[in-house]
Amino acid sequence: MQWNKYKDHLSLLPAGVQWLFFLFTNTVLVPLSVGHALGMAAGDITSSMQRSFILTGLLCMVQALWGHRYALMDGPAGIWWGLVLGIISSAPAMGMNPASVAASLTGGFLLAGVTGSLLALLGFLKLLQRLFNPVVMGIYLLLLTFQLANTFFKGMIGYSTGGKWDLQLAGLSLVIILFVSFIHLKAKGKLSQFSLLLGIIAGWIAYVICFGSSGSTGTAEAVSAAAVWQWLPWGKPSFEPGIVIVGLLAGLVNMTNTLTSLLAADKLYQQQATEKQYIRSLLFTNLFSVAGACFGLIPFGTFASSIGFLENTRVLRRSALIIGAALLMLVGLIPALSSWLALLPMSVGSAVLFVAYLQMFGTALNTLGRTALNSKTIYRVALPVLTGIGIMNIPAAAFADFPPLLTPVASNGLVVGVILAIVMENLIPWSQFEPKTPSLPASR
């Protein structure tokens, strides 16, 4: 009995390291891409990455201990990431330079964080829960799976801006996917729980053997501690009306991440989160978003994609996430560790996460599986999903003639699909189109 307990504790460390790579891979590209889009210096991007690691790790620990109390990742929100990159690319059309856009974004982050906190305290969650029925939640998870799979598929095949594949890289990624899937499906006991970690280690080694060096995702320029915690590095906040309005909309959509994640986690943990857990989760997310805005970081959100990771690893213990989050903070505090982990080839990380997110596709189908569909009610699922996927496959340049401030929202298939689903669910009485259950004949 004592040995089993000791063995259980020993397995926490590799589970925590597995969480570290999941947290790192989902975090590192955000400050890197936003920094390059804003034309920031290499040292500023490095310090932004370090801040992102530290605050993401700290938020995950706070949420696991006092917030939603689930093993779910909280980090730079994907909704905000796409929106910020879209606004920056639209800056010339709006007659704004990168500095003024950065200052306006800071103002939008702060206002969205404060508004989100107030809405959580004022009971907005109940309205959100009414809007997000199982059909909307299933559509959200389905579109999120398509969006993430598309992103990581491009990463694992070395898809370039010129629209070409790197066939050697794609071949290695295929081997990694088969390796991870085989371990997950065939390995016995706890070995299958660490399929993602083993895939990253084996894939990283194979990448170095095949290509002679590791791929760098970031910059290794050292910065001082004072530079890491530079106050308002994007400048004094300003409040451009258009950016503020779009930011508030993004903040509301981002709140649905928490709702969807916790509802999915309820099923996985076979329990039900309390209203206080929802409120605490939203408060911590928005308060950290306000703090992050003061240090040049995009707002945070709860990652519904954590469900796919949990279903793949089957390690539901919060302690594993806490260890991984603490390690991520350590990476942010020690520049040498940041530089070393930044050498992780993104093709390897993308291939492993591609496998992890296959599980989330199953979660989406199971959520929608409880909805009766026929030739008429299929519209409630097919129209939002196919519209969202269609928009995802349209190049951003195709939205050039849209009003600049609408472009980031209109070009985001996930946002458009979810909004369309919410509107249809609340305007169309779908129950009228469902087959009526025949009544049993009265007994004599």
mmCIF file of C-alpha atoms in Angstrom, residues 61-404:
data_model
loop_
_atom_site.group_PDB
_atom_site.id
_atom_site.type_symbol
_atom_site.label_atom_id
_atom_site.label_comp_id
_atom_site.label_asym_id
_atom_site.label_seq_id
_atom_site.Cartn_x
_atom_site.Cartn_y
_atom_site.Cartn_z
ATOM 1 C CA MET A 61 -1.610 27.813 -9.888
ATOM 2 C CA VAL A 62 -4.071 30.366 -8.496
ATOM 3 C CA GLN A 63 -6.944 28.915 -10.531
ATOM 4 C CA ALA A 64 -6.123 25.330 -9.534
ATOM 5 C CA LEU A 65 -5.909 26.220 -5.829
ATOM 6 C CA TRP A 66 -8.546 28.938 -5.358
ATOM 7 C CA GLY A 67 -10.315 29.599 -8.677
ATOM 8 C CA HIS A 68 -12.158 26.980 -10.710
ATOM 9 C CA ARG A 69 -10.092 24.253 -8.917
ATOM 10 C CA TYR A 70 -9.743 22.099 -12.042
ATOM 11 C CA ALA A 71 -6.609 21.040 -13.915
ATOM 12 C CA LEU A 72 -7.237 23.500 -16.750
ATOM 13 C CA MET A 73 -4.741 25.812 -18.407
ATOM 14 C CA ASP A 74 -5.263 29.564 -18.177
ATOM 15 C CA GLY A 75 -3.060 31.598 -20.486
ATOM 16 C CA PRO A 76 -2.941 34.159 -23.326
ATOM 17 C CA ALA A 77 -6.400 33.904 -24.874
ATOM 18 C CA GLY A 78 -6.582 32.723 -28.481
ATOM 19 C CA ILE A 79 -9.545 35.007 -29.194
ATOM 20 C CA TRP A 80 -7.500 38.029 -28.151
ATOM 21 C CA TRP A 81 -4.395 36.794 -29.957
ATOM 22 C CA GLY A 82 -6.134 36.671 -33.334
ATOM 23 C CA LEU A 83 -7.901 39.950 -32.672
ATOM 24 C CA VAL A 84 -4.703 41.791 -31.723
ATOM 25 C CA LEU A 85 -2.811 40.555 -34.788
ATOM 26 C CA GLY A 86 -5.777 41.545 -36.962
ATOM 27 C CA ILE A 87 -5.957 45.058 -35.500
ATOM 28 C CA ILE A 88 -2.186 45.561 -35.885
ATOM 29 C CA SER A 89 -2.334 44.484 -39.549
ATOM 30 C CA SER A 90 -5.276 46.866 -40.100
ATOM 31 C CA ALA A 91 -3.458 49.811 -38.472
ATOM 32 C CA PRO A 92 -2.370 51.493 -41.744
ATOM 33 C CA ALA A 93 -5.970 51.452 -43.039
ATOM 34 C CA MET A 94 -7.058 53.120 -39.786
ATOM 35 C CA GLY A 95 -4.358 55.771 -40.150
ATOM 36 C CA MET A 96 -2.586 54.610 -36.979
ATOM 37 C CA ASN A 97 1.084 53.806 -36.369
ATOM 38 C CA PRO A 98 2.236 50.796 -34.286
ATOM 39 C CA ALA A 99 2.851 52.937 -31.178
ATOM 40 C CA SER A 100 -0.666 54.410 -31.144
ATOM 41 C CA VAL A 101 -2.202 50.975 -31.844
ATOM 42 C CA ALA A 102 -0.244 49.463 -28.926
ATOM 43 C CA ALA A 103 -1.413 52.238 -26.590
ATOM 44 C CA SER A 104 -5.030 51.804 -27.710
ATOM 45 C CA LEU A 105 -4.793 48.044 -27.265
ATOM 46 C CA THR A 106 -3.520 48.540 -23.717
ATOM 47 C CA GLY A 107 -6.542 50.726 -22.991
ATOM 48 C CA GLY A 108 -8.837 48.109 -24.525
ATOM 49 C CA PHE A 109 -7.243 45.325 -22.444
ATOM 50 C CA LEU A 110 -7.670 47.294 -19.225
ATOM 51 C CA LEU A 111 -11.273 48.246 -19.936
ATOM 52 C CA ALA A 112 -12.220 44.697 -20.973
ATOM 53 C CA GLY A 113 -10.610 43.251 -17.826
ATOM 54 C CA VAL A 114 -12.369 45.669 -15.485
ATOM 55 C CA THR A 115 -15.700 45.205 -17.312
ATOM 56 C CA GLY A 116 -15.359 41.415 -17.172
ATOM 57 C CA SER A 117 -14.719 41.522 -13.426
ATOM 58 C CA LEU A 118 -17.778 43.719 -12.822
ATOM 59 C CA LEU A 119 -20.012 41.532 -15.006
ATOM 60 C CA ALA A 120 -18.903 38.445 -13.082
ATOM 61 C CA LEU A 121 -19.816 40.107 -9.776
ATOM 62 C CA LEU A 122 -23.159 41.409 -11.117
ATOM 63 C CA GLY A 123 -24.451 37.989 -12.171
ATOM 64 C CA PHE A 124 -23.809 38.156 -15.919
ATOM 65 C CA LEU A 125 -22.776 34.503 -15.727
ATOM 66 C CA LYS A 126 -26.435 33.409 -15.434
ATOM 67 C CA LEU A 127 -27.274 35.113 -18.729
ATOM 68 C CA LEU A 128 -24.192 33.556 -20.307
ATOM 69 C CA GLN A 129 -25.253 30.107 -19.111
ATOM 70 C CA ARG A 130 -28.692 30.578 -20.679
ATOM 71 C CA LEU A 131 -27.149 31.598 -23.992
ATOM 72 C CA PHE A 132 -24.614 28.764 -23.978
ATOM 73 C CA ASN A 133 -26.806 25.686 -24.189
ATOM 74 C CA PRO A 134 -25.286 22.273 -25.108
ATOM 75 C CA VAL A 135 -25.672 22.934 -28.835
ATOM 76 C CA VAL A 136 -23.743 26.235 -28.694
ATOM 77 C CA MET A 137 -21.102 24.643 -26.477
ATOM 78 C CA GLY A 138 -20.709 21.713 -28.887
ATOM 79 C CA ILE A 139 -20.399 24.075 -31.853
ATOM 80 C CA TYR A 140 -17.832 26.154 -29.962
ATOM 81 C CA LEU A 141 -15.710 23.066 -29.173
ATOM 82 C CA LEU A 142 -16.019 21.788 -32.738
ATOM 83 C CA LEU A 143 -14.909 25.104 -34.282
ATOM 84 C CA LEU A 144 -12.135 25.466 -31.706
ATOM 85 C CA THR A 145 -10.872 21.993 -32.642
ATOM 86 C CA PHE A 146 -10.849 22.894 -36.348
ATOM 87 C CA GLN A 147 -9.065 26.177 -35.662
ATOM 88 C CA LEU A 148 -6.379 24.612 -33.466
ATOM 89 C CA ALA A 149 -5.925 21.592 -35.730
ATOM 90 C CA ASN A 150 -5.441 23.921 -38.701
ATOM 91 C CA THR A 151 -2.832 25.962 -36.818
ATOM 92 C CA PHE A 152 -0.867 22.968 -35.580
ATOM 93 C CA PHE A 153 -1.182 21.084 -38.886
ATOM 94 C CA LYS A 154 0.515 23.983 -40.667
ATOM 95 C CA GLY A 155 3.191 24.052 -37.972
ATOM 96 C CA MET A 156 3.984 20.343 -38.200
ATOM 97 C CA ILE A 157 4.344 20.329 -42.017
ATOM 98 C CA GLY A 158 6.502 23.463 -42.081
ATOM 99 C CA TYR A 159 3.899 25.386 -44.074
ATOM 100 C CA SER A 160 5.536 28.585 -45.338
ATOM 101 C CA THR A 161 4.057 31.973 -46.184
ATOM 102 C CA GLY A 162 4.617 31.024 -49.829
ATOM 103 C CA GLY A 163 2.165 28.151 -49.424
ATOM 104 C CA LYS A 164 4.670 25.280 -49.641
ATOM 105 C CA TRP A 165 5.227 22.176 -47.523
ATOM 106 C CA ASP A 166 8.526 20.993 -46.099
ATOM 107 C CA LEU A 167 8.186 17.315 -47.042
ATOM 108 C CA GLN A 168 11.018 16.123 -44.780
ATOM 109 C CA LEU A 169 9.532 17.957 -41.814
ATOM 110 C CA ALA A 170 6.065 16.640 -42.640
ATOM 111 C CA GLY A 171 7.468 13.080 -42.771
ATOM 112 C CA LEU A 172 9.052 13.434 -39.332
ATOM 113 C CA SER A 173 5.808 14.895 -37.938
ATOM 114 C CA LEU A 174 3.858 11.923 -39.299
ATOM 115 C CA VAL A 175 6.251 9.535 -37.522
ATOM 116 C CA ILE A 176 5.823 11.524 -34.264
ATOM 117 C CA ILE A 177 2.011 11.377 -34.573
ATOM 118 C CA LEU A 178 2.105 7.602 -35.135
ATOM 119 C CA PHE A 179 4.539 7.193 -32.229
ATOM 120 C CA VAL A 180 2.378 9.188 -29.797
ATOM 121 C CA SER A 181 -0.833 7.501 -30.962
ATOM 122 C CA PHE A 182 0.713 4.026 -30.645
ATOM 123 C CA ILE A 183 1.865 4.680 -27.060
ATOM 124 C CA HIS A 184 -1.510 6.146 -26.111
ATOM 125 C CA LEU A 185 -3.467 3.241 -27.632
ATOM 126 C CA LYS A 186 -1.223 0.282 -26.883
ATOM 127 C CA ALA A 187 0.935 1.083 -23.841
ATOM 128 C CA LYS A 188 -0.077 -0.418 -20.516
ATOM 129 C CA GLY A 189 -0.556 1.332 -17.194
ATOM 130 C CA LYS A 190 0.835 4.797 -16.621
ATOM 131 C CA LEU A 191 3.090 4.720 -19.701
ATOM 132 C CA SER A 192 0.170 5.681 -21.943
ATOM 133 C CA GLN A 193 -0.489 8.726 -19.751
ATOM 134 C CA PHE A 194 2.878 10.150 -20.755
ATOM 135 C CA SER A 195 2.524 9.637 -24.509
ATOM 136 C CA LEU A 196 2.717 13.393 -25.165
ATOM 137 C CA LEU A 197 5.869 13.858 -23.071
ATOM 138 C CA LEU A 198 7.543 10.845 -24.709
ATOM 139 C CA GLY A 199 6.534 12.173 -28.118
ATOM 140 C CA ILE A 200 8.146 15.560 -27.428
ATOM 141 C CA ILE A 201 11.386 14.008 -26.136
ATOM 142 C CA ALA A 202 11.677 11.439 -28.955
ATOM 143 C CA GLY A 203 10.596 13.979 -31.570
ATOM 144 C CA TRP A 204 13.096 16.586 -30.393
ATOM 145 C CA ILE A 205 15.943 14.032 -30.522
ATOM 146 C CA ALA A 206 14.824 12.824 -33.974
ATOM 147 C CA TYR A 207 14.661 16.424 -35.229
ATOM 148 C CA VAL A 208 18.257 17.084 -34.145
ATOM 149 C CA ILE A 209 19.425 13.813 -35.745
ATOM 150 C CA CYS A 210 17.593 14.501 -39.024
ATOM 151 C CA PHE A 211 18.269 18.210 -39.392
ATOM 152 C CA GLY A 212 21.504 18.639 -37.457
ATOM 153 C CA SER A 213 20.256 21.404 -35.151
ATOM 154 C CA SER A 214 17.229 22.338 -33.120
ATOM 155 C CA GLY A 215 14.689 24.831 -34.384
ATOM 156 C CA SER A 216 14.519 28.139 -32.514
ATOM 157 C CA THR A 217 11.116 29.603 -31.727
ATOM 158 C CA GLY A 218 12.304 32.720 -30.005
ATOM 159 C CA THR A 219 15.198 34.957 -29.159
ATOM 160 C CA ALA A 220 17.982 34.326 -26.694
ATOM 161 C CA GLU A 221 18.938 37.917 -25.995
ATOM 162 C CA ALA A 222 19.482 38.445 -22.262
ATOM 163 C CA VAL A 223 17.627 41.221 -20.474
ATOM 164 C CA SER A 224 17.833 42.647 -16.964
ATOM 165 C CA ALA A 225 15.246 42.010 -14.272
ATOM 166 C CA ALA A 226 14.210 45.668 -14.424
ATOM 167 C CA ALA A 227 13.508 45.357 -18.166
ATOM 168 C CA VAL A 228 11.414 42.242 -17.596
ATOM 169 C CA TRP A 229 9.036 44.125 -15.320
ATOM 170 C CA GLN A 230 8.927 47.364 -17.288
ATOM 171 C CA TRP A 231 5.687 49.222 -16.466
ATOM 172 C CA LEU A 232 3.400 49.952 -19.445
ATOM 173 C CA PRO A 233 5.946 48.924 -22.118
ATOM 174 C CA TRP A 234 3.327 49.596 -24.819
ATOM 175 C CA GLY A 235 2.960 53.208 -23.719
ATOM 176 C CA LYS A 236 0.357 55.164 -21.760
ATOM 177 C CA PRO A 237 -3.125 53.672 -22.356
ATOM 178 C CA SER A 238 -5.395 55.463 -24.777
ATOM 179 C CA PHE A 239 -8.999 54.681 -25.635
ATOM 180 C CA GLU A 240 -9.642 54.630 -29.382
ATOM 181 C CA PRO A 241 -13.454 54.139 -29.570
ATOM 182 C CA GLY A 242 -13.384 51.540 -32.327
ATOM 183 C CA ILE A 243 -10.705 49.403 -30.686
ATOM 184 C CA VAL A 244 -12.461 49.693 -27.322
ATOM 185 C CA ILE A 245 -15.776 48.476 -28.784
ATOM 186 C CA VAL A 246 -14.142 45.518 -30.547
ATOM 187 C CA GLY A 247 -12.158 44.803 -27.359
ATOM 188 C CA LEU A 248 -15.304 44.706 -25.214
ATOM 189 C CA LEU A 249 -16.897 42.270 -27.679
ATOM 190 C CA ALA A 250 -13.781 40.088 -27.540
ATOM 191 C CA GLY A 251 -13.901 40.222 -23.734
ATOM 192 C CA LEU A 252 -17.476 38.911 -23.734
ATOM 193 C CA VAL A 253 -16.628 36.116 -26.170
ATOM 194 C CA ASN A 254 -13.556 35.280 -24.077
ATOM 195 C CA MET A 255 -15.783 34.794 -21.022
ATOM 196 C CA THR A 256 -17.409 31.925 -22.892
ATOM 197 C CA ASN A 257 -14.048 30.126 -22.769
ATOM 198 C CA THR A 258 -14.446 29.834 -19.006
ATOM 199 C CA LEU A 259 -18.041 28.662 -19.279
ATOM 200 C CA THR A 260 -17.284 26.074 -21.979
ATOM 201 C CA SER A 261 -14.139 24.819 -20.248
ATOM 202 C CA LEU A 262 -15.824 24.330 -16.882
ATOM 203 C CA LEU A 263 -18.902 22.648 -18.370
ATOM 204 C CA ALA A 264 -16.649 20.221 -20.256
ATOM 205 C CA ALA A 265 -14.509 19.682 -17.144
ATOM 206 C CA ASP A 266 -17.653 18.883 -15.140
ATOM 207 C CA LYS A 267 -18.302 15.889 -17.403
ATOM 208 C CA LEU A 268 -14.676 14.784 -17.277
ATOM 209 C CA TYR A 269 -14.473 15.000 -13.471
ATOM 210 C CA GLN A 270 -18.065 13.741 -13.058
ATOM 211 C CA GLN A 271 -19.014 16.604 -10.794
ATOM 212 C CA GLN A 272 -20.568 20.047 -11.111
ATOM 213 C CA ALA A 273 -18.776 23.327 -10.537
ATOM 214 C CA THR A 274 -20.545 25.737 -8.207
ATOM 215 C CA GLU A 275 -21.525 29.269 -9.104
ATOM 216 C CA LYS A 276 -18.738 30.514 -6.803
ATOM 217 C CA GLN A 277 -16.184 28.514 -8.793
ATOM 218 C CA TYR A 278 -17.365 30.175 -12.007
ATOM 219 C CA ILE A 279 -17.253 33.648 -10.463
ATOM 220 C CA ARG A 280 -13.812 33.127 -8.886
ATOM 221 C CA SER A 281 -12.480 31.786 -12.176
ATOM 222 C CA LEU A 282 -13.763 34.800 -14.136
ATOM 223 C CA LEU A 283 -12.454 37.216 -11.504
ATOM 224 C CA PHE A 284 -8.951 35.743 -11.444
ATOM 225 C CA THR A 285 -8.802 35.625 -15.245
ATOM 226 C CA ASN A 286 -9.856 39.262 -15.599
ATOM 227 C CA LEU A 287 -7.692 40.541 -12.736
ATOM 228 C CA PHE A 288 -4.638 38.858 -14.256
ATOM 229 C CA SER A 289 -5.647 40.339 -17.623
ATOM 230 C CA VAL A 290 -5.576 43.818 -16.065
ATOM 231 C CA ALA A 291 -2.157 43.102 -14.523
ATOM 232 C CA GLY A 292 -0.908 41.662 -17.806
ATOM 233 C CA ALA A 293 -2.044 44.763 -19.724
ATOM 234 C CA CYS A 294 0.164 46.857 -17.451
ATOM 235 C CA PHE A 295 3.136 44.739 -18.552
ATOM 236 C CA GLY A 296 2.375 44.557 -22.273
ATOM 237 C CA LEU A 297 0.598 41.176 -22.388
ATOM 238 C CA ILE A 298 -2.664 40.256 -24.087
ATOM 239 C CA PRO A 299 -5.608 39.224 -21.847
ATOM 240 C CA PHE A 300 -5.819 35.736 -20.395
ATOM 241 C CA GLY A 301 -8.484 33.081 -20.817
ATOM 242 C CA THR A 302 -9.298 29.533 -19.737
ATOM 243 C CA PHE A 303 -8.237 27.042 -22.405
ATOM 244 C CA ALA A 304 -11.046 24.703 -23.457
ATOM 245 C CA SER A 305 -8.307 22.832 -25.337
ATOM 246 C CA SER A 306 -7.103 21.577 -21.928
ATOM 247 C CA ILE A 307 -9.944 19.039 -22.123
ATOM 248 C CA GLY A 308 -8.294 17.312 -25.074
ATOM 249 C CA PHE A 309 -4.993 17.215 -23.186
ATOM 250 C CA LEU A 310 -6.657 15.745 -20.090
ATOM 251 C CA GLU A 311 -8.550 13.131 -22.082
ATOM 252 C CA ASN A 312 -5.328 12.102 -23.810
ATOM 253 C CA THR A 313 -3.151 11.889 -20.701
ATOM 254 C CA ARG A 314 -5.898 10.861 -18.223
ATOM 255 C CA VAL A 315 -3.948 12.697 -15.488
ATOM 256 C CA LEU A 316 -6.687 14.732 -13.805
ATOM 257 C CA ARG A 317 -4.807 15.674 -10.644
ATOM 258 C CA ARG A 318 -4.452 19.395 -10.009
ATOM 259 C CA SER A 319 -1.061 18.759 -8.417
ATOM 260 C CA ALA A 320 0.369 17.796 -11.839
ATOM 261 C CA LEU A 321 -0.774 21.119 -13.321
ATOM 262 C CA ILE A 322 0.602 23.015 -10.313
ATOM 263 C CA ILE A 323 4.022 21.385 -10.795
ATOM 264 C CA GLY A 324 3.974 22.233 -14.504
ATOM 265 C CA ALA A 325 2.901 25.816 -13.790
ATOM 266 C CA ALA A 326 5.663 26.227 -11.171
ATOM 267 C CA LEU A 327 8.207 24.938 -13.712
ATOM 268 C CA LEU A 328 6.905 27.428 -16.299
ATOM 269 C CA MET A 329 7.386 30.247 -13.791
ATOM 270 C CA LEU A 330 10.936 28.983 -13.212
ATOM 271 C CA VAL A 331 11.539 29.087 -16.969
ATOM 272 C CA GLY A 332 10.404 32.721 -16.984
ATOM 273 C CA LEU A 333 12.584 33.625 -14.003
ATOM 274 C CA ILE A 334 15.756 32.014 -15.400
ATOM 275 C CA PRO A 335 16.634 33.412 -18.850
ATOM 276 C CA ALA A 336 18.905 30.444 -19.623
ATOM 277 C CA LEU A 337 15.944 28.071 -19.280
ATOM 278 C CA SER A 338 13.787 30.310 -21.485
ATOM 279 C CA SER A 339 16.499 30.286 -24.140
ATOM 280 C CA TRP A 340 16.862 26.498 -23.953
ATOM 281 C CA LEU A 341 13.141 25.713 -24.167
ATOM 282 C CA ALA A 342 12.802 28.243 -26.987
ATOM 283 C CA LEU A 343 14.932 25.798 -29.035
ATOM 284 C CA LEU A 344 12.047 23.287 -29.041
ATOM 285 C CA PRO A 345 11.191 22.806 -32.748
ATOM 286 C CA MET A 346 7.656 24.066 -33.243
ATOM 287 C CA SER A 347 7.022 21.282 -35.757
ATOM 288 C CA VAL A 348 7.574 18.739 -32.967
ATOM 289 C CA GLY A 349 5.342 20.613 -30.499
ATOM 290 C CA SER A 350 2.692 21.080 -33.179
ATOM 291 C CA ALA A 351 2.646 17.370 -34.097
ATOM 292 C CA VAL A 352 2.239 16.311 -30.459
ATOM 293 C CA LEU A 353 -0.504 18.860 -29.754
ATOM 294 C CA PHE A 354 -2.280 17.835 -32.961
ATOM 295 C CA VAL A 355 -2.728 14.387 -31.399
ATOM 296 C CA ALA A 356 -3.847 15.894 -28.075
ATOM 297 C CA TYR A 357 -6.564 17.955 -29.745
ATOM 298 C CA LEU A 358 -8.039 14.911 -31.501
ATOM 299 C CA GLN A 359 -9.612 14.094 -28.146
ATOM 300 C CA MET A 360 -11.391 17.447 -28.054
ATOM 301 C CA PHE A 361 -13.080 16.568 -31.344
ATOM 302 C CA GLY A 362 -14.651 13.605 -29.545
ATOM 303 C CA THR A 363 -15.792 15.855 -26.694
ATOM 304 C CA ALA A 364 -17.519 18.142 -29.209
ATOM 305 C CA LEU A 365 -19.275 15.228 -30.928
ATOM 306 C CA ASN A 366 -20.409 13.789 -27.590
ATOM 307 C CA THR A 367 -21.814 17.186 -26.588
ATOM 308 C CA LEU A 368 -23.750 17.470 -29.843
ATOM 309 C CA GLY A 369 -24.729 13.781 -29.800
ATOM 310 C CA ARG A 370 -27.476 14.441 -27.278
ATOM 311 C CA THR A 371 -29.258 16.736 -29.756
ATOM 312 C CA ALA A 372 -31.887 15.139 -32.002
ATOM 313 C CA LEU A 373 -31.102 16.033 -35.612
ATOM 314 C CA ASN A 374 -33.207 15.601 -38.733
ATOM 315 C CA SER A 375 -33.421 17.241 -42.162
ATOM 316 C CA LYS A 376 -34.640 20.472 -40.534
ATOM 317 C CA THR A 377 -32.852 20.675 -37.185
ATOM 318 C CA ILE A 378 -29.501 19.926 -38.860
ATOM 319 C CA TYR A 379 -29.425 23.635 -39.750
ATOM 320 C CA ARG A 380 -28.821 24.582 -36.096
ATOM 321 C CA VAL A 381 -25.449 22.778 -36.233
ATOM 322 C CA ALA A 382 -24.460 22.743 -39.899
ATOM 323 C CA LEU A 383 -24.943 26.439 -40.672
ATOM 324 C CA PRO A 384 -22.766 27.860 -37.836
ATOM 325 C CA VAL A 385 -20.103 25.140 -38.161
ATOM 326 C CA LEU A 386 -19.737 25.270 -41.948
ATOM 327 C CA THR A 387 -19.883 29.082 -41.966
ATOM 328 C CA GLY A 388 -17.129 29.214 -39.348
ATOM 329 C CA ILE A 389 -14.963 26.668 -41.196
ATOM 330 C CA GLY A 390 -15.525 28.516 -44.469
ATOM 331 C CA ILE A 391 -14.303 31.790 -42.973
ATOM 332 C CA MET A 392 -11.284 30.014 -41.439
ATOM 333 C CA ASN A 393 -10.208 28.974 -44.940
ATOM 334 C CA ILE A 394 -10.475 32.452 -46.462
ATOM 335 C CA PRO A 395 -7.174 34.427 -46.513
ATOM 336 C CA ALA A 396 -7.144 37.527 -44.305
ATOM 337 C CA ALA A 397 -6.406 39.658 -47.390
ATOM 338 C CA ALA A 398 -9.912 38.863 -48.681
ATOM 339 C CA PHE A 399 -11.370 41.044 -45.896
ATOM 340 C CA ALA A 400 -9.416 44.120 -46.972
ATOM 341 C CA ASP A 401 -12.558 45.976 -48.129
ATOM 342 C CA PHE A 402 -14.328 45.473 -44.790
ATOM 343 C CA PRO A 403 -14.439 48.377 -42.316
ATOM 344 C CA PRO A 404 -11.033 48.115 -40.545
#
